[in-house]
C-alpha cells in the first residue's frame, strides 16, 4: 500500500510540476534579467542557454517531423494523402478534427435507473442518473464512428492480463537470479539473454504451428490465451532487465533488515520491491507495450469481435487504398496513452534502465 | 427477472412522488439481489440522433446470436429447414462497410436463417490459416482468381448439387469465373476492371483516338509544376490492358503455349505502354502516388477501377469515365475480376449453417434491389444477366460494364499465381527503364516455367 | 506483487526446500511458460524444414491434428538445407543482411548518442518534456510508421524526400527502385524506428555518470570533447554496448521495412534474410524451404548473440564476484 500511495504522491507532484512550468519559466526569466541588470550574471550565460534550447528544439522537431506529417494528414480531412503533388505545406489548408471525432465516436454516458426494493414493503426506490453527453459524433457530421472504443477495450483486456501474468513470472525469477545461488542459474541467465531477440522473426511456419496448437486446444480467439503468449515472449528480456536492476541494489539493505529480525518475505516486500520501483516500472512499460502493439499473432488468432487496436488499425486499409486521415488519426490516438504514461513514468524508466548493476 | 419487471413498471410511475414517499435514500437497507441497475432505453429519454451508438455495435457484432427465434415470426421463405447461422467474411473499405451491414441486417430480418458478418483485414492469411484448421467461415467474399488454387487446396467446396440458382442467370464470364473442373465453388455478384477517366476541367472533350489522348497528355504534362498527363499504377494487373491489346496474353490455359509472356504481341503491348504512357506519369509506379495525382486534380487522365470513384466524388473532381479510345491495330483489353462469394470448407457438412450460408449467398447475388443500390452507391458492376447493360444502371456503371465486356476474365487456374508473382518485379524494372520490355518478359517467363516444374 | 511474496513465504516453510536450489522454483514458471509457447512452434518448424511441406500437402488431411503431423508432406531429409545453402540468392541475402546490421547499428548509435547528449544537456530548458516527446515513435505500431516512411521515400517527384532534394536543386531519386538508395532508405527508417529505445537507455546511463568526474576533468582543463571521450564515454560504454547488441539482433531480423518498401527489391537485391525466407515460404509456397531458411537465420543470430553475450559478459552479475 505504501508503494501505491508513494506512486500517487509522485504522480501528483509531477502533474503539479508540469502545470507550474510556465510560471517557473517566467520567474526564471525575470530573475535572469534582474541578474544581468545588476551585473551578477554575465550576459553570455543566458544566451548560451537560449541557443542550446533552440538547437535542441530544432533537433526534436526534425526527429518528429514524420509524426507531424502524419498529424497533418489526420487534420486535413477525407482527401488526405501522403502523396501530394501540390508540394510540402506546413499547415493543412482546411484543418478539421473530423477524423479524430470519427475515431473517438460518441462519448455518451448513458442514463441509468438504479432501483432498490425496500424489504418488507411493496415499494421500490428508483434513482435516475442523468445522461451525460461529452461528445456527440453526429453533430460533427460523423454518422458511423469507428469501433475504436471496442478495439480499445479488447486491447486493454489483452494488455492488462499480459502485464499481470508476466509480472508474476518475472519478479520472483529476477529476485532469485539476482540474489540466490542455485543449480543452472548461470545457464538459465545465459539462455535468457540469448533469447531476448531470437524469439521473433521465425516466420510463417512458426505462426502456422502456433495456430495449430491453439486450435487444437480450442483457445484461438481467446484474449486470455493471447495474453499468456505475450507474457511468455516477454519473459526472457524483462527477467534479465529486472535482474540487472536488482543487482544494483546494495545487499547491505537486506542485511540490515535481517539483522533487525525481519522474516525473509518481509525483506522482499519491504526492501527489495520498494527499492526496485524504477525497474518494475520499466518492466511494466515493456510488457504493456508487448500486448499493446503486437499485430501479426493477434491478427492470426483473434476473431473480428476480439480485434485489438493494431489489428483494428490495419483493417482500415483495403486492397486499393488507405484512408490516410482516419488511418493517421487512429494511429495517433492509439499512441497517445504510451506517450502520456512515459511522460509520467519517465524518472522511473530512466532509472530502471541505467544498468548500474552492470558496471561491476 | 422480477426485479426487471418491477423496475420497468415503476419507471412508468411518477418517480418524484415515489421518492418523496420513501424518504432519504441513504437510510434504505437493501438485500442482496434486490438492487438493480438498468440502462435507460434511449427512446424513453428522447434524445434524437444518438443511435449511432448502436450502429457501432453492429459494426463489430454482426447480428445477435439468437437468430433461431426469428423463424417463429417470419415465414417469408418457402423452404423451411432448421434455422442456421452462417459466418461470412469480407474485406471491405470503410465506405462500403455500412451498406454491407445494412444488407446483412435486411437478410436477417427476412430469413429464418441468420448470418454474422466479419470484416477481415488480411483475407489470404486468415483463410489460409483458419480454413484447414476448421475455423473458417461458411462463405467469404473475394475476387475469383483464387478459385482454382483454393479448390485444389480443399479450402472451397463444390455446391453445384445444392444450389437453387442457375448458372445462366449470370453473364457468361461471371458464370465461368465460379466454376473449376465442373465444380461450382461460389456465386458471382459483381465485376470490376479498369478504364480511362479524365478530368473534364483539364481535358475539353473525350479523346476519340489514342493520338488525341496523347496530345492532351502532352499538353498538360509539366512535372516541374506538379502537373501530369496520366496517373496509372504500373503493376501487372493494371498493365494487362496494354499487354493484351495487340493479341498478346499473360497466361491462358486454353492457348498453346499457355504462357504468353514471350509472345511478340505481348512484348509489343508492353512496349506501347512504356513508349507512350510512362513519359507522362509521376515517377513512382505504385498505386497510391499515381492515384493521388489525379485525385488532387493534378493529372489529366487516370486509369482505374470503380472503387476509385468514391474518392473522386469526395474531392469534387469533375471527372468523366469512358471506354479506352481506339488504338492503331489494337484494343485496350484489361483483365477483369469477378467478385464472388466462395463456399468455404465449412459447408462440406451439409447442415443448417451451410444452408444459411448458401441461402444468404443466393439471396445476395439475385436480389436486384440490393444489386442496383450497390451499383448506384458504390459503382459495382452487376453480373446478373437481367441487369447487365440495363438502363437502370447509373452512367458510370454502364461505362464500366462496357469495359468489362472488352476485357478478359482472369484465369482461375492456380498456375496464374506464379505468373503474377514473376511479373511484379520486372514491371518496376521496365518502368524505371532498367530493363527493356523484352528482357523483362523473357526473364519472367523463365522464372514462371522453373516454378511450374 | 503480494502474490510473489506469499509464494516466497510458503516456500520458506516447506522443510525439504531449505536447500539453496529451491530458488530454482522461482525461475521455473517463467521458463516453463516461455518454453511451452516457443518450444513447440520451434520444434514444429524444425520438423517442417525436413519435409517438402507446401499448402497443398500440409493441409491435405482432416482437421488440426493432421496439420500438426505435417499432413501428407513427405520427409526429404536435408534437401531443403542443401537447396538453400547452394542458392546464390541466399548468399546475397545473407551478405546484405549483415551489411544492413553493420550500417544501421552504426547509424543508430551515432544518432542516439547525439540526441541523448542534447536532451540531457543542462543548458537545454524543458529537456524532460523533450525526452517524453521524442519517444513517441515507440508507441506507434511499426506497420503504420513503415507505411508512412514508404510514402516519404516515394520515387515520385512529389515524394517528401524528393521534394526536399528539389528545394536544394537536386534531381529526384528513384529511391525504392534502385539498389543502394533503397538500402539507404531502409537504414534511415530503421534508425528512426530504433532511436527511442536507444535514447532511453543512453539517457539513463548518462544520468548515472558521477558529476564529480566531470568536475574533476574540468578542473584539469579538459575541454568538452576530451571530457566526452575520457569521462562520459567510458561510463556509459556498457549500457550502450548492450543496447547495440539488442538492436543489432533486431536489425538482423528486420522484415517489415524491406517488405513494405519494395519486397526486398529491386530484383531481390536487398532481400534481408527474413524476407528471403518469407518469399520462399509464401510466394513460392514452399513451407519446408522457408522453415529451413528461418532456422538457418536463427542459428546465425543465435551465434551472433552468443559471441556478444560471452564477450560482453552480459550474463554476469554483481553477485557472481
Coordinates of N, CA, C and O in Angstrom, one line a residue, chain A residues 171-285:
Chain A
X171 N 9.0 -11.2 -11.7 CA 9.5 -10.7 -10.4 C 10.2 -11.7 -9.6 O 11.4 -11.5 -9.2
X172 N 9.5 -12.9 -9.3 CA 10.2 -13.9 -8.4 C 11.5 -14.4 -9.1 O 12.5 -14.5 -8.4
X173 N 11.4 -14.6 -10.4 CA 12.6 -15.1 -11.1 C 13.8 -14.1 -11.1 O 14.9 -14.5 -10.8
X174 N 13.5 -12.9 -11.3 CA 14.6 -11.9 -11.2 C 15.2 -11.8 -9.9 O 16.4 -11.8 -9.7
X175 N 14.3 -11.9 -8.8 CA 14.8 -11.8 -7.5 C 15.8 -13.0 -7.2 O 16.9 -12.8 -6.8
X176 N 15.3 -14.2 -7.6 CA 16.1 -15.4 -7.4 C 17.4 -15.3 -8.2 O 18.5 -15.6 -7.6
X177 N 17.3 -14.9 -9.4 CA 18.5 -14.8 -10.2 C 19.5 -13.8 -9.7 O 20.7 -13.9 -9.9
X178 N 19.0 -12.8 -9.1 CA 19.9 -11.7 -8.6 C 20.5 -12.0 -7.3 O 21.6 -11.7 -7.0
X179 N 19.7 -12.7 -6.4 CA 20.2 -12.8 -5.0 C 20.6 -14.2 -4.6 O 21.2 -14.4 -3.5
X180 N 20.1 -15.2 -5.3 CA 20.4 -16.6 -4.8 C 21.4 -17.3 -5.7 O 21.5 -16.9 -6.9
X181 N 22.0 -18.3 -5.2 CA 22.9 -19.2 -6.0 C 22.2 -20.5 -6.1 O 21.7 -21.0 -5.1
X182 N 22.0 -21.0 -7.3 CA 21.4 -22.3 -7.3 C 21.8 -23.0 -8.6 O 22.4 -22.4 -9.5
X183 N 21.4 -24.2 -8.7 CA 21.8 -25.0 -9.9 C 21.3 -24.4 -11.2 O 20.2 -23.9 -11.2
X184 N 22.0 -24.5 -12.3 CA 21.6 -24.0 -13.6 C 21.4 -22.5 -13.7 O 20.9 -21.9 -14.6
X185 N 21.7 -21.8 -12.6 CA 21.4 -20.3 -12.6 C 22.1 -19.6 -13.7 O 21.4 -18.9 -14.5
X186 N 23.4 -19.8 -13.9 CA 24.1 -19.1 -15.0 C 23.6 -19.6 -16.3 O 23.5 -18.8 -17.3
X187 N 23.3 -20.9 -16.5 CA 22.8 -21.4 -17.8 C 21.5 -20.7 -18.2 O 21.3 -20.3 -19.3
X188 N 20.6 -20.6 -17.2 CA 19.3 -20.0 -17.5 C 19.4 -18.5 -17.9 O 18.9 -18.1 -18.8
X189 N 20.3 -17.9 -17.1 CA 20.5 -16.5 -17.4 C 21.1 -16.3 -18.8 O 20.6 -15.4 -19.5
X190 N 22.0 -17.1 -19.1 CA 22.6 -17.1 -20.4 C 21.6 -17.3 -21.5 O 21.5 -16.6 -22.5
X191 N 20.8 -18.3 -21.3 CA 19.7 -18.7 -22.2 C 18.8 -17.5 -22.4 O 18.4 -17.1 -23.6
X192 N 18.4 -16.8 -21.3 CA 17.5 -15.7 -21.4 C 18.1 -14.5 -22.2 O 17.4 -13.9 -23.1
X193 N 19.4 -14.2 -22.0 CA 20.0 -13.1 -22.7 C 20.0 -13.5 -24.2 O 19.7 -12.7 -25.1
X194 N 20.3 -14.8 -24.5 CA 20.4 -15.2 -25.8 C 19.1 -15.1 -26.5 O 19.0 -14.8 -27.7
X195 N 18.0 -15.4 -25.8 CA 16.7 -15.5 -26.4 C 16.0 -14.1 -26.5 O 14.9 -14.0 -27.0
X196 N 16.6 -13.1 -25.9 CA 15.9 -11.8 -25.8 C 15.4 -11.4 -27.2 O 14.4 -10.9 -27.4
X197 N 16.3 -11.7 -28.2 CA 15.9 -11.2 -29.5 C 15.6 -12.3 -30.5 O 15.2 -12.1 -31.6
X198 N 15.9 -13.6 -30.2 CA 15.8 -14.6 -31.2 C 14.3 -15.0 -31.4 O 13.9 -15.5 -32.4
X199 N 13.5 -14.7 -30.4 CA 12.1 -15.2 -30.4 C 11.3 -14.8 -31.7 O 10.7 -15.7 -32.3
X200 N 11.4 -13.5 -32.1 CA 10.6 -13.1 -33.2 C 11.2 -13.5 -34.5 O 12.2 -14.2 -34.6
X201 N 10.5 -13.2 -35.6 CA 11.1 -13.4 -36.9 C 11.3 -14.8 -37.3 O 12.0 -15.1 -38.3
X202 N 10.6 -15.8 -36.7 CA 10.8 -17.2 -37.1 C 9.9 -17.5 -38.3 O 10.0 -18.6 -38.9
X203 N 9.1 -16.5 -38.6 CA 8.4 -16.7 -39.9 C 7.1 -17.4 -39.8 O 6.6 -17.7 -38.8
X204 N 6.6 -17.6 -41.0 CA 5.3 -18.0 -41.2 C 5.0 -19.4 -40.7 O 4.0 -19.7 -40.1
X205 N 6.0 -20.3 -40.8 CA 5.8 -21.7 -40.4 C 5.5 -21.7 -38.9 O 4.7 -22.5 -38.4
X206 N 6.2 -20.9 -38.2 CA 6.1 -20.8 -36.7 C 4.6 -20.4 -36.4 O 4.0 -20.9 -35.5
X207 N 4.1 -19.5 -37.2 CA 2.8 -19.0 -37.0 C 1.8 -20.1 -37.2 O 0.8 -20.2 -36.5
X208 N 2.0 -20.9 -38.2 CA 1.1 -22.0 -38.5 C 1.1 -23.0 -37.4 O 0.1 -23.4 -36.9
X209 N 2.4 -23.3 -36.9 CA 2.5 -24.2 -35.8 C 1.7 -23.7 -34.6 O 0.9 -24.4 -33.9
X210 N 1.9 -22.4 -34.3 CA 1.3 -21.8 -33.1 C -0.2 -21.9 -33.3 O -1.0 -22.2 -32.3
X211 N -0.7 -21.5 -34.5 CA -2.1 -21.5 -34.7 C -2.7 -22.9 -34.5 O -3.8 -23.1 -33.9
X212 N -2.0 -23.9 -35.1 CA -2.5 -25.3 -35.0 C -2.6 -25.7 -33.5 O -3.6 -26.3 -33.1
X213 N -1.7 -25.3 -32.7 CA -1.8 -25.7 -31.2 C -3.0 -25.0 -30.6 O -3.8 -25.6 -29.9
X214 N -3.1 -23.7 -30.9 CA -4.2 -23.0 -30.3 C -5.6 -23.6 -30.7 O -6.4 -23.7 -29.8
X215 N -5.7 -24.0 -31.9 CA -6.9 -24.5 -32.4 C -7.1 -25.9 -31.7 O -8.2 -26.2 -31.3
X216 N -6.1 -26.7 -31.6 CA -6.1 -28.0 -31.0 C -6.7 -27.9 -29.6 O -7.5 -28.7 -29.2
X217 N -6.3 -26.9 -28.9 CA -6.7 -26.7 -27.5 C -8.0 -25.8 -27.4 O -8.4 -25.5 -26.3
X218 N -8.5 -25.4 -28.6 CA -9.7 -24.6 -28.6 C -9.6 -23.2 -28.0 O -10.5 -22.7 -27.5
X219 N -8.3 -22.7 -27.9 CA -8.2 -21.4 -27.3 C -7.8 -20.3 -28.3 O -7.3 -19.2 -27.9
X220 N -8.0 -20.6 -29.6 CA -7.8 -19.4 -30.5 C -9.0 -18.5 -30.3 O -10.0 -19.0 -29.7
X221 N -8.9 -17.3 -30.7 CA -9.9 -16.3 -30.4 C -10.2 -16.1 -28.9 O -11.3 -15.8 -28.5
X222 N -9.2 -16.4 -28.1 CA -9.3 -16.1 -26.7 C -8.3 -15.1 -26.3 O -7.1 -15.2 -26.5
X223 N -8.8 -14.0 -25.7 CA -7.9 -12.9 -25.4 C -6.9 -13.3 -24.3 O -5.8 -12.9 -24.3
X224 N -7.4 -14.1 -23.4 CA -6.6 -14.6 -22.3 C -5.4 -15.4 -22.8 O -4.2 -15.2 -22.4
X225 N -5.7 -16.3 -23.7 CA -4.7 -17.2 -24.3 C -3.6 -16.3 -25.0 O -2.4 -16.6 -24.9
X226 N -4.1 -15.3 -25.6 CA -3.1 -14.4 -26.3 C -2.3 -13.7 -25.3 O -1.0 -13.5 -25.5
X227 N -2.9 -13.3 -24.2 CA -2.1 -12.6 -23.1 C -1.0 -13.5 -22.6 O 0.1 -13.1 -22.4
X228 N -1.4 -14.8 -22.4 CA -0.4 -15.7 -21.9 C 0.8 -15.8 -22.9 O 2.0 -15.8 -22.5
X229 N 0.4 -15.9 -24.2 CA 1.5 -15.9 -25.2 C 2.4 -14.7 -25.1 O 3.6 -14.8 -25.1
X230 N 1.8 -13.5 -25.0 CA 2.6 -12.3 -25.0 C 3.5 -12.3 -23.7 O 4.7 -12.0 -23.8
X231 N 2.9 -12.7 -22.6 CA 3.6 -12.8 -21.4 C 4.8 -13.7 -21.5 O 6.0 -13.4 -21.1
X232 N 4.6 -14.8 -22.2 CA 5.7 -15.8 -22.4 C 6.8 -15.2 -23.2 O 8.0 -15.3 -22.9
X233 N 6.5 -14.4 -24.3 CA 7.5 -13.9 -25.1 C 8.2 -12.8 -24.4 O 9.4 -12.4 -24.7
X234 N 7.6 -12.1 -23.4 CA 8.2 -11.0 -22.7 C 9.1 -11.5 -21.6 O 9.9 -10.7 -21.0
X235 N 9.1 -12.8 -21.2 CA 9.8 -13.3 -20.1 C 11.3 -13.1 -20.2 O 11.9 -12.5 -19.3
X236 N 12.0 -13.6 -21.2 CA 13.5 -13.5 -21.2 C 14.0 -12.1 -21.0 O 14.8 -11.9 -20.1
X237 N 13.6 -11.2 -21.9 CA 14.2 -9.9 -21.8 C 13.9 -9.2 -20.5 O 14.8 -8.6 -19.9
X238 N 12.7 -9.2 -20.1 CA 12.3 -8.5 -18.9 C 12.9 -9.1 -17.6 O 13.2 -8.4 -16.7
X239 N 12.9 -10.4 -17.6 CA 13.5 -11.0 -16.4 C 15.0 -10.6 -16.3 O 15.5 -10.2 -15.2
X240 N 15.7 -10.6 -17.4 CA 17.1 -10.2 -17.4 C 17.2 -8.8 -17.0 O 18.1 -8.4 -16.2
X241 N 16.3 -7.9 -17.5 CA 16.4 -6.5 -17.2 C 16.2 -6.2 -15.7 O 17.0 -5.5 -15.1
X242 N 15.2 -6.8 -15.2 CA 14.9 -6.6 -13.7 C 16.0 -7.2 -12.9 O 16.3 -6.6 -11.8
X243 N 16.5 -8.3 -13.3 CA 17.6 -9.0 -12.5 C 18.8 -8.0 -12.5 O 19.4 -7.8 -11.4
X244 N 19.1 -7.4 -13.6 CA 20.2 -6.5 -13.7 C 20.0 -5.3 -12.8 O 20.9 -4.8 -12.1
X245 N 18.7 -4.9 -12.8 CA 18.4 -3.7 -11.9 C 18.6 -4.1 -10.5 O 19.2 -3.3 -9.7
X246 N 18.1 -5.3 -10.1 CA 18.2 -5.7 -8.7 C 19.6 -5.9 -8.2 O 20.0 -5.6 -7.1
X247 N 20.5 -6.3 -9.2 CA 21.9 -6.4 -8.9 C 22.5 -5.1 -8.3 O 23.4 -5.1 -7.6
X248 N 21.9 -4.0 -8.8 CA 22.4 -2.7 -8.4 C 22.0 -2.2 -7.0 O 22.4 -1.2 -6.5
X249 N 21.0 -3.0 -6.4 CA 20.6 -2.6 -5.0 C 21.6 -3.2 -4.0 O 21.8 -4.4 -4.0
X250 N 22.2 -2.4 -3.2 CA 23.2 -2.9 -2.3 C 22.6 -3.9 -1.4 O 21.5 -3.8 -0.9
X251 N 23.4 -5.0 -1.2 CA 22.9 -6.1 -0.3 C 22.8 -5.7 1.1 O 22.0 -6.2 1.9
X252 N 23.5 -4.6 1.5 CA 23.6 -4.2 2.9 C 22.2 -3.8 3.4 O 21.9 -4.1 4.6
X253 N 21.3 -3.3 2.5 CA 19.9 -3.0 3.0 C 19.2 -4.2 3.5 O 18.6 -4.2 4.5
X254 N 19.4 -5.3 2.7 CA 18.7 -6.6 3.2 C 19.3 -7.1 4.5 O 18.6 -7.5 5.4
X255 N 20.6 -7.0 4.5 CA 21.3 -7.5 5.7 C 20.9 -6.7 6.9 O 20.6 -7.3 8.0
X256 N 20.7 -5.4 6.8 CA 20.2 -4.6 7.9 C 18.8 -5.1 8.3 O 18.6 -5.3 9.5
X257 N 18.0 -5.4 7.3 CA 16.6 -5.8 7.7 C 16.6 -7.2 8.4 O 15.9 -7.4 9.3
X258 N 17.5 -8.1 7.9 CA 17.6 -9.4 8.5 C 18.1 -9.3 9.9 O 17.6 -9.9 10.9
X259 N 19.1 -8.4 10.1 CA 19.6 -8.2 11.5 C 18.5 -7.7 12.4 O 18.4 -8.1 13.6
X260 N 17.6 -6.8 11.8 CA 16.5 -6.3 12.6 C 15.5 -7.4 12.9 O 14.5 -7.1 13.6
X261 N 15.7 -8.6 12.4 CA 14.8 -9.7 12.7 C 13.6 -9.8 11.7 O 12.6 -10.5 12.0
X262 N 13.7 -9.2 10.6 CA 12.6 -9.3 9.6 C 12.6 -10.7 8.9 O 13.6 -11.2 8.5
X263 N 11.4 -11.4 8.8 CA 11.4 -12.6 8.1 C 11.6 -12.4 6.6 O 11.4 -11.3 6.1
X264 N 12.1 -13.4 5.9 CA 12.5 -13.3 4.5 C 11.5 -12.6 3.6 O 11.8 -11.8 2.8
X265 N 10.2 -13.0 3.8 CA 9.2 -12.4 2.9 C 9.0 -10.9 3.1 O 8.7 -10.1 2.2
X266 N 9.3 -10.5 4.4 CA 9.2 -9.0 4.6 C 10.4 -8.3 4.0 O 10.3 -7.1 3.6
X267 N 11.5 -9.0 4.0 CA 12.7 -8.4 3.3 C 12.3 -8.1 1.9 O 12.6 -7.0 1.3
X268 N 11.6 -9.0 1.2 CA 11.3 -8.8 -0.2 C 10.3 -7.7 -0.3 O 10.4 -6.8 -1.1
X269 N 9.2 -7.8 0.5 CA 8.1 -6.7 0.3 C 8.5 -5.4 0.8 O 8.1 -4.4 0.2
X270 N 9.4 -5.3 1.8 CA 9.7 -4.0 2.3 C 11.1 -3.4 1.9 O 11.3 -2.3 2.1
X271 N 11.9 -4.3 1.4 CA 13.2 -3.8 1.0 C 13.3 -3.9 -0.6 O 13.5 -2.8 -1.2
X272 N 13.3 -5.1 -1.1 CA 13.5 -5.3 -2.5 C 12.5 -4.6 -3.4 O 12.9 -3.8 -4.3
X273 N 11.3 -4.9 -3.2 CA 10.2 -4.3 -4.1 C 10.3 -2.8 -4.1 O 10.3 -2.2 -5.1
X274 N 10.2 -2.1 -2.9 CA 10.2 -0.7 -2.9 C 11.5 -0.1 -3.6 O 11.4 0.9 -4.3
X275 N 12.6 -0.8 -3.4 CA 13.8 -0.2 -4.0 C 13.9 -0.5 -5.5 O 14.7 0.1 -6.2
X276 N 13.0 -1.4 -5.9 CA 13.1 -1.8 -7.4 C 12.0 -1.0 -8.2 O 11.8 -1.3 -9.3
X277 N 11.4 0.0 -7.5 CA 10.3 0.7 -8.2 C 10.6 1.0 -9.7 O 9.9 0.8 -10.6
X278 N 11.8 1.6 -9.9 CA 12.2 2.0 -11.2 C 12.3 0.8 -12.2 O 11.7 0.9 -13.3
X279 N 12.9 -0.2 -11.7 CA 13.0 -1.4 -12.5 C 11.6 -2.0 -12.8 O 11.3 -2.4 -14.0
X280 N 10.8 -2.0 -11.8 CA 9.4 -2.6 -12.0 C 8.6 -1.7 -13.0 O 7.9 -2.3 -13.9
X281 N 8.8 -0.4 -12.9 CA 8.1 0.5 -13.8 C 8.5 0.2 -15.3 O 7.7 0.1 -16.2
X282 N 9.8 0.0 -15.4 CA 10.3 -0.2 -16.8 C 9.8 -1.5 -17.3 O 9.3 -1.6 -18.5
X283 N 9.8 -2.6 -16.5 CA 9.3 -3.9 -17.0 C 7.8 -3.7 -17.3 O 7.3 -4.3 -18.2
X284 N 7.1 -3.0 -16.4 CA 5.7 -2.7 -16.6 C 5.5 -2.2 -18.0 O 4.6 -2.7 -18.8
X285 N 6.2 -1.1 -18.3 CA 6.0 -0.5 -19.6 C 6.3 -1.4 -20.8 O 5.5 -1.5 -21.8

